[in-house]
mmCIF file of C-alpha atoms in Angstrom:
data_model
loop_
_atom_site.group_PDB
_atom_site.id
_atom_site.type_symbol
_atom_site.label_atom_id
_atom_site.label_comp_id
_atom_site.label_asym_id
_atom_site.label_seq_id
_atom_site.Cartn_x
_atom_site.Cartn_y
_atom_site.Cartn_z
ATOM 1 C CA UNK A 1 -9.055 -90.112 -143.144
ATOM 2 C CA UNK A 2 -11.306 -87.540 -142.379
ATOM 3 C CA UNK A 3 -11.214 -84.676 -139.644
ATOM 4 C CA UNK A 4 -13.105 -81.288 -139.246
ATOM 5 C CA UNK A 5 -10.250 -78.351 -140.241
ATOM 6 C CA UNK A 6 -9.894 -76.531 -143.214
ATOM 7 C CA UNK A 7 -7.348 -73.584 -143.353
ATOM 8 C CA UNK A 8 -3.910 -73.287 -144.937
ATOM 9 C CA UNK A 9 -2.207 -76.510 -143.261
ATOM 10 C CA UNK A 10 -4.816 -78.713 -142.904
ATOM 11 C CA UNK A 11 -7.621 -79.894 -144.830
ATOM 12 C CA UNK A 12 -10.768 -81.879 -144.218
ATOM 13 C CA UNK A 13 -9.544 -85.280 -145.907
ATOM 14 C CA UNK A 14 -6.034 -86.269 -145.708
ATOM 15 C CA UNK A 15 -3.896 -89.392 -146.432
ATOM 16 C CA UNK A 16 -1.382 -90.555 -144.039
ATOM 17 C CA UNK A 17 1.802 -92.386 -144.204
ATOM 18 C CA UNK A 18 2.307 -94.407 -140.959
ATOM 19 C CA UNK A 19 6.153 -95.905 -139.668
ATOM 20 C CA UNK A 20 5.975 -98.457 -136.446
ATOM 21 C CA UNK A 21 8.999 -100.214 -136.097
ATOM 22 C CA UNK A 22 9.576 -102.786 -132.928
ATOM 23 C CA UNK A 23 12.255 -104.512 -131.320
ATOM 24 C CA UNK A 24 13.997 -105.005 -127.928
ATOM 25 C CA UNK A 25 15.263 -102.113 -126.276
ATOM 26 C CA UNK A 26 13.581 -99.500 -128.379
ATOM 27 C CA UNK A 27 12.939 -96.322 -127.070
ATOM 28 C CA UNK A 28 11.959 -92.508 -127.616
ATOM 29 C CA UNK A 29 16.121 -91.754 -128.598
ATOM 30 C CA UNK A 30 15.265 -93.886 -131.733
ATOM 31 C CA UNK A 31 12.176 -92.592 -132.905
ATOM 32 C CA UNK A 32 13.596 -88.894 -132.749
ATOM 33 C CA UNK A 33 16.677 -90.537 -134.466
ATOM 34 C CA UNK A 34 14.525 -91.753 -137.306
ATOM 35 C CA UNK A 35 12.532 -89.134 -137.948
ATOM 36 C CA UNK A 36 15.986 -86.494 -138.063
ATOM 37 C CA UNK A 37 17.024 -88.834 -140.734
ATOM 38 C CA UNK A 38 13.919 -89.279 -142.325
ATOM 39 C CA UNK A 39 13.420 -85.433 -142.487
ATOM 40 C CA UNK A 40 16.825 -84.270 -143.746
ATOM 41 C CA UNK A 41 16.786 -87.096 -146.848
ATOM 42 C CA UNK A 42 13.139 -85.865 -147.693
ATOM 43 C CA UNK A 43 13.766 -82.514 -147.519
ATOM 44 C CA UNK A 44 17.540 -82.265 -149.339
ATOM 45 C CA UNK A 45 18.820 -80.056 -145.947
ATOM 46 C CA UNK A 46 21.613 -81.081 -143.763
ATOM 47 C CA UNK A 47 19.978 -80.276 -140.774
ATOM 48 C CA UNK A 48 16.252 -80.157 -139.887
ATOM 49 C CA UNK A 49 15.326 -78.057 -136.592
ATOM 50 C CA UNK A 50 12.843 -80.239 -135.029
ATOM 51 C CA UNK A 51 10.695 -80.180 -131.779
ATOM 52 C CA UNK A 52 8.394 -82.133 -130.096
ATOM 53 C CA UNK A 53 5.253 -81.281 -128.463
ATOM 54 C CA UNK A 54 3.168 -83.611 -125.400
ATOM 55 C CA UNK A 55 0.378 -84.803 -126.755
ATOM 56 C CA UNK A 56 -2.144 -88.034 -126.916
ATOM 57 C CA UNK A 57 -3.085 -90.705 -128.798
ATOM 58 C CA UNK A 58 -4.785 -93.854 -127.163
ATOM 59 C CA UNK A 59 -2.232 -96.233 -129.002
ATOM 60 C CA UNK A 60 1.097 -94.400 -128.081
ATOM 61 C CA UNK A 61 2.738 -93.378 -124.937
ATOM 62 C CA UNK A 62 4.237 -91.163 -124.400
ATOM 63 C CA UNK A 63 2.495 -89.554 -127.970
ATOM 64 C CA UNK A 64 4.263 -86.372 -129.171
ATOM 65 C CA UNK A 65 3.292 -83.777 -131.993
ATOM 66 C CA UNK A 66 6.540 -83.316 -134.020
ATOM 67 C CA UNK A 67 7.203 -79.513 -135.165
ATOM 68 C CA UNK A 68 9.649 -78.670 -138.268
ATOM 69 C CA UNK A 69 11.515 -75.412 -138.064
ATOM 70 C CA UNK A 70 10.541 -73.455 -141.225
ATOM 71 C CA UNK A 71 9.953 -69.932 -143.336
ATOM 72 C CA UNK A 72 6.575 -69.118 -143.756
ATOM 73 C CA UNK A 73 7.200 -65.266 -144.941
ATOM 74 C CA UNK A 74 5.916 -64.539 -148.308
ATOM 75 C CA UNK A 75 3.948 -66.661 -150.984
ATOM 76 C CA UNK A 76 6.052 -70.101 -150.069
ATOM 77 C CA UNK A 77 7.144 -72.213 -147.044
ATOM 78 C CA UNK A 78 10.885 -73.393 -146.878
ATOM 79 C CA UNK A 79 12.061 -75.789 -144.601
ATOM 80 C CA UNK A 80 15.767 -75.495 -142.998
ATOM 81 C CA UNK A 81 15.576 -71.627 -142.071
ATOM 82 C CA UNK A 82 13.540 -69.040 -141.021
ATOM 83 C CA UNK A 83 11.751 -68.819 -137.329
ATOM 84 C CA UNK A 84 8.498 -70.558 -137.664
ATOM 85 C CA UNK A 85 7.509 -73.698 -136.930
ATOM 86 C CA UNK A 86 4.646 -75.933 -138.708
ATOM 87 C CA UNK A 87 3.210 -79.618 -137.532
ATOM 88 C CA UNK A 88 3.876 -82.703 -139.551
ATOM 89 C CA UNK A 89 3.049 -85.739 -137.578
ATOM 90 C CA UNK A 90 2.145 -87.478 -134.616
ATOM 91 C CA UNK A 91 4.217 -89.766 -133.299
ATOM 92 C CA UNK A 92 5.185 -92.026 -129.606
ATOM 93 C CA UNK A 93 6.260 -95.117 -128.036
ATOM 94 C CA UNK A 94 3.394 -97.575 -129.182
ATOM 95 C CA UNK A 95 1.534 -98.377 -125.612
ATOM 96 C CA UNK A 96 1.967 -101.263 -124.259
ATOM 97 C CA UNK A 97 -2.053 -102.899 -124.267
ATOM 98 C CA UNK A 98 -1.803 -102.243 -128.034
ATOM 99 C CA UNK A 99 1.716 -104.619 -128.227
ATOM 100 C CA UNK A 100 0.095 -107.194 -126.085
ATOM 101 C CA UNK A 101 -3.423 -106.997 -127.989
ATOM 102 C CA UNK A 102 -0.813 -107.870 -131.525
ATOM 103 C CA UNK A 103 0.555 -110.895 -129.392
ATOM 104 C CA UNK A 104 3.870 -109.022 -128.574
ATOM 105 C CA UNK A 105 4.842 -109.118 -124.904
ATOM 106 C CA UNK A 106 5.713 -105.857 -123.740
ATOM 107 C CA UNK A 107 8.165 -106.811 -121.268
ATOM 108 C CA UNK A 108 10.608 -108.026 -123.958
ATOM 109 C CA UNK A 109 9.211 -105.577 -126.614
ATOM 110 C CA UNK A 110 8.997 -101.824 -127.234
ATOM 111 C CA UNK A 111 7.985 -100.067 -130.229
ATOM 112 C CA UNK A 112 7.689 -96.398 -131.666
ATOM 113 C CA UNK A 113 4.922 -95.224 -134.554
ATOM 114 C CA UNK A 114 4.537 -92.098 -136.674
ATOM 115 C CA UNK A 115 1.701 -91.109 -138.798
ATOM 116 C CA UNK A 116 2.099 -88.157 -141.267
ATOM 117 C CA UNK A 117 0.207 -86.225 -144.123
ATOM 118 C CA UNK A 118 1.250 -87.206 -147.142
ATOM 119 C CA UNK A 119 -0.447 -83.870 -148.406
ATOM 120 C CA UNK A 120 1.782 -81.844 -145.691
ATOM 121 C CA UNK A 121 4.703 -83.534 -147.141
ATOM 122 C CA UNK A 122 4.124 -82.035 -150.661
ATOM 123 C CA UNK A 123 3.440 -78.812 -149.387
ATOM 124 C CA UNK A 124 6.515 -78.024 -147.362
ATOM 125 C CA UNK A 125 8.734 -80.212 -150.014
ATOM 126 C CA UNK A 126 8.008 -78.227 -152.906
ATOM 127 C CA UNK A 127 6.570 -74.954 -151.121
ATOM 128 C CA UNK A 128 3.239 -75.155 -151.729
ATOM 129 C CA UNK A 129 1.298 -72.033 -149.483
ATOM 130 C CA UNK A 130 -2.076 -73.481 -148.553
ATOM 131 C CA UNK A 131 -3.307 -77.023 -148.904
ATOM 132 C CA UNK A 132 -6.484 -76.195 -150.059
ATOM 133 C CA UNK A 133 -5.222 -75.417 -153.570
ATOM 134 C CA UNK A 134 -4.663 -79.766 -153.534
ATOM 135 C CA UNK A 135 -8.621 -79.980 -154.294
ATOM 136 C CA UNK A 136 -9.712 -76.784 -156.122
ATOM 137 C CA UNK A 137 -9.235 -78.617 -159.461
ATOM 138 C CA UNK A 138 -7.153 -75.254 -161.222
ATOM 139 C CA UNK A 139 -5.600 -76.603 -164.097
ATOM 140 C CA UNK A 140 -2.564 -74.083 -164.133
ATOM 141 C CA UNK A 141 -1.508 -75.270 -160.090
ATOM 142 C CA UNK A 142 -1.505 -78.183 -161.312
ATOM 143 C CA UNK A 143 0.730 -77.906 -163.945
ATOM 144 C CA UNK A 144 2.766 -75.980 -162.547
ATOM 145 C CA UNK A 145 3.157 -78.153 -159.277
ATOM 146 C CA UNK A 146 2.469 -81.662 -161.327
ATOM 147 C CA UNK A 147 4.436 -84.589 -161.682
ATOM 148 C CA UNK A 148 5.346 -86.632 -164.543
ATOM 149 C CA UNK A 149 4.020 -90.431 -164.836
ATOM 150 C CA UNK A 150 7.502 -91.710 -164.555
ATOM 151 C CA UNK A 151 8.726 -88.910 -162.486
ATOM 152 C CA UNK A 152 9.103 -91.224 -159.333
ATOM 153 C CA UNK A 153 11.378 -90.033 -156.410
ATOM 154 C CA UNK A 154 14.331 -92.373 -154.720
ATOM 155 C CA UNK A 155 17.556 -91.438 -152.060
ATOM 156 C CA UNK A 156 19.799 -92.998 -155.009
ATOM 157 C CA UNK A 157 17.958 -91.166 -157.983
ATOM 158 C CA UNK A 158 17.333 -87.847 -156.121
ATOM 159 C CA UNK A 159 14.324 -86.536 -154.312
ATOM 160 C CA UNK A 160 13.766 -83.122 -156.022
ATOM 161 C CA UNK A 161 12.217 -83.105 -159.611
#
């Protein structure tokens, strides 16, 4: 995916984990529900302050812009504490011309969808300051910040390295 920003949080090309799950009676209680879940297993915390913002995309509505509460003083960004808050995804209750365009009848069916950075992911996981340090090809960040071959990540196995 491409878009025009480049500063500390977001960055010109990005790839993007998307979620849509649907089924009767789905509705905006769920996706929030998911996401908590989602967000305090990724990020090892027990709680996960969390807000969500109006927004718009053309295949959800209502379309939100999900916040995580966080600490951005200093060199590193920690999630669970501190006062600040930093955008992860986008996220709504899929609309309902996009359902019936996928042969789903709306009346019956209701859906919610999430797209988020997996770049953004990395950063706040392990702390990483500014995105832009992803693509400037410095062989000590990336070393210091790398991963293993076989150093692959699972709820049973643990999600920290």
């Amino acid at each position: 995916t491409y878009r025009c920003d480049s500063d500390m949080t977001h960055t010109p090309m990005f790839h993007q984990i998307e979620g849509l799950v649907i089924d009767k009676d789905i509705h905006m209680g769920h996706l929030k529900g998911c996401l908590d879940a989602f967000c305090r297993a990724f990020f090892e915390v027990d709680t996960v302050r969390m807000r969500f913002r109006p927004s718009h995309f053309p295949f959800t509505e209502p379309s939100a812009e999900m916040d995580i509460g966080c600490n951005r003083s200093g060199d590193e960004i920690s999630i669970g504490d501190g006062d600040d808050w930093l955008e992860i995804l986008g996220c709504g209750m899929v609309h309902p011309v996009v359902l019936r365009h996928g042969g789903i009848d709306p009346e019956i069916y209701q859906g919610f969808a999430f797209g988020i950075g997996i770049d953004r992911l990395a950063m706040l996981k392990y702390g990483i300051p500014d995105l832009r340090d992803f693509f400037e090809s410095d062989l000590r960040w990336l070393r210091h910040y790398g991963f293993s071959a076989l150093d692959i990540p699972s709820l049973p196995g643990g999600l920290s390295r």
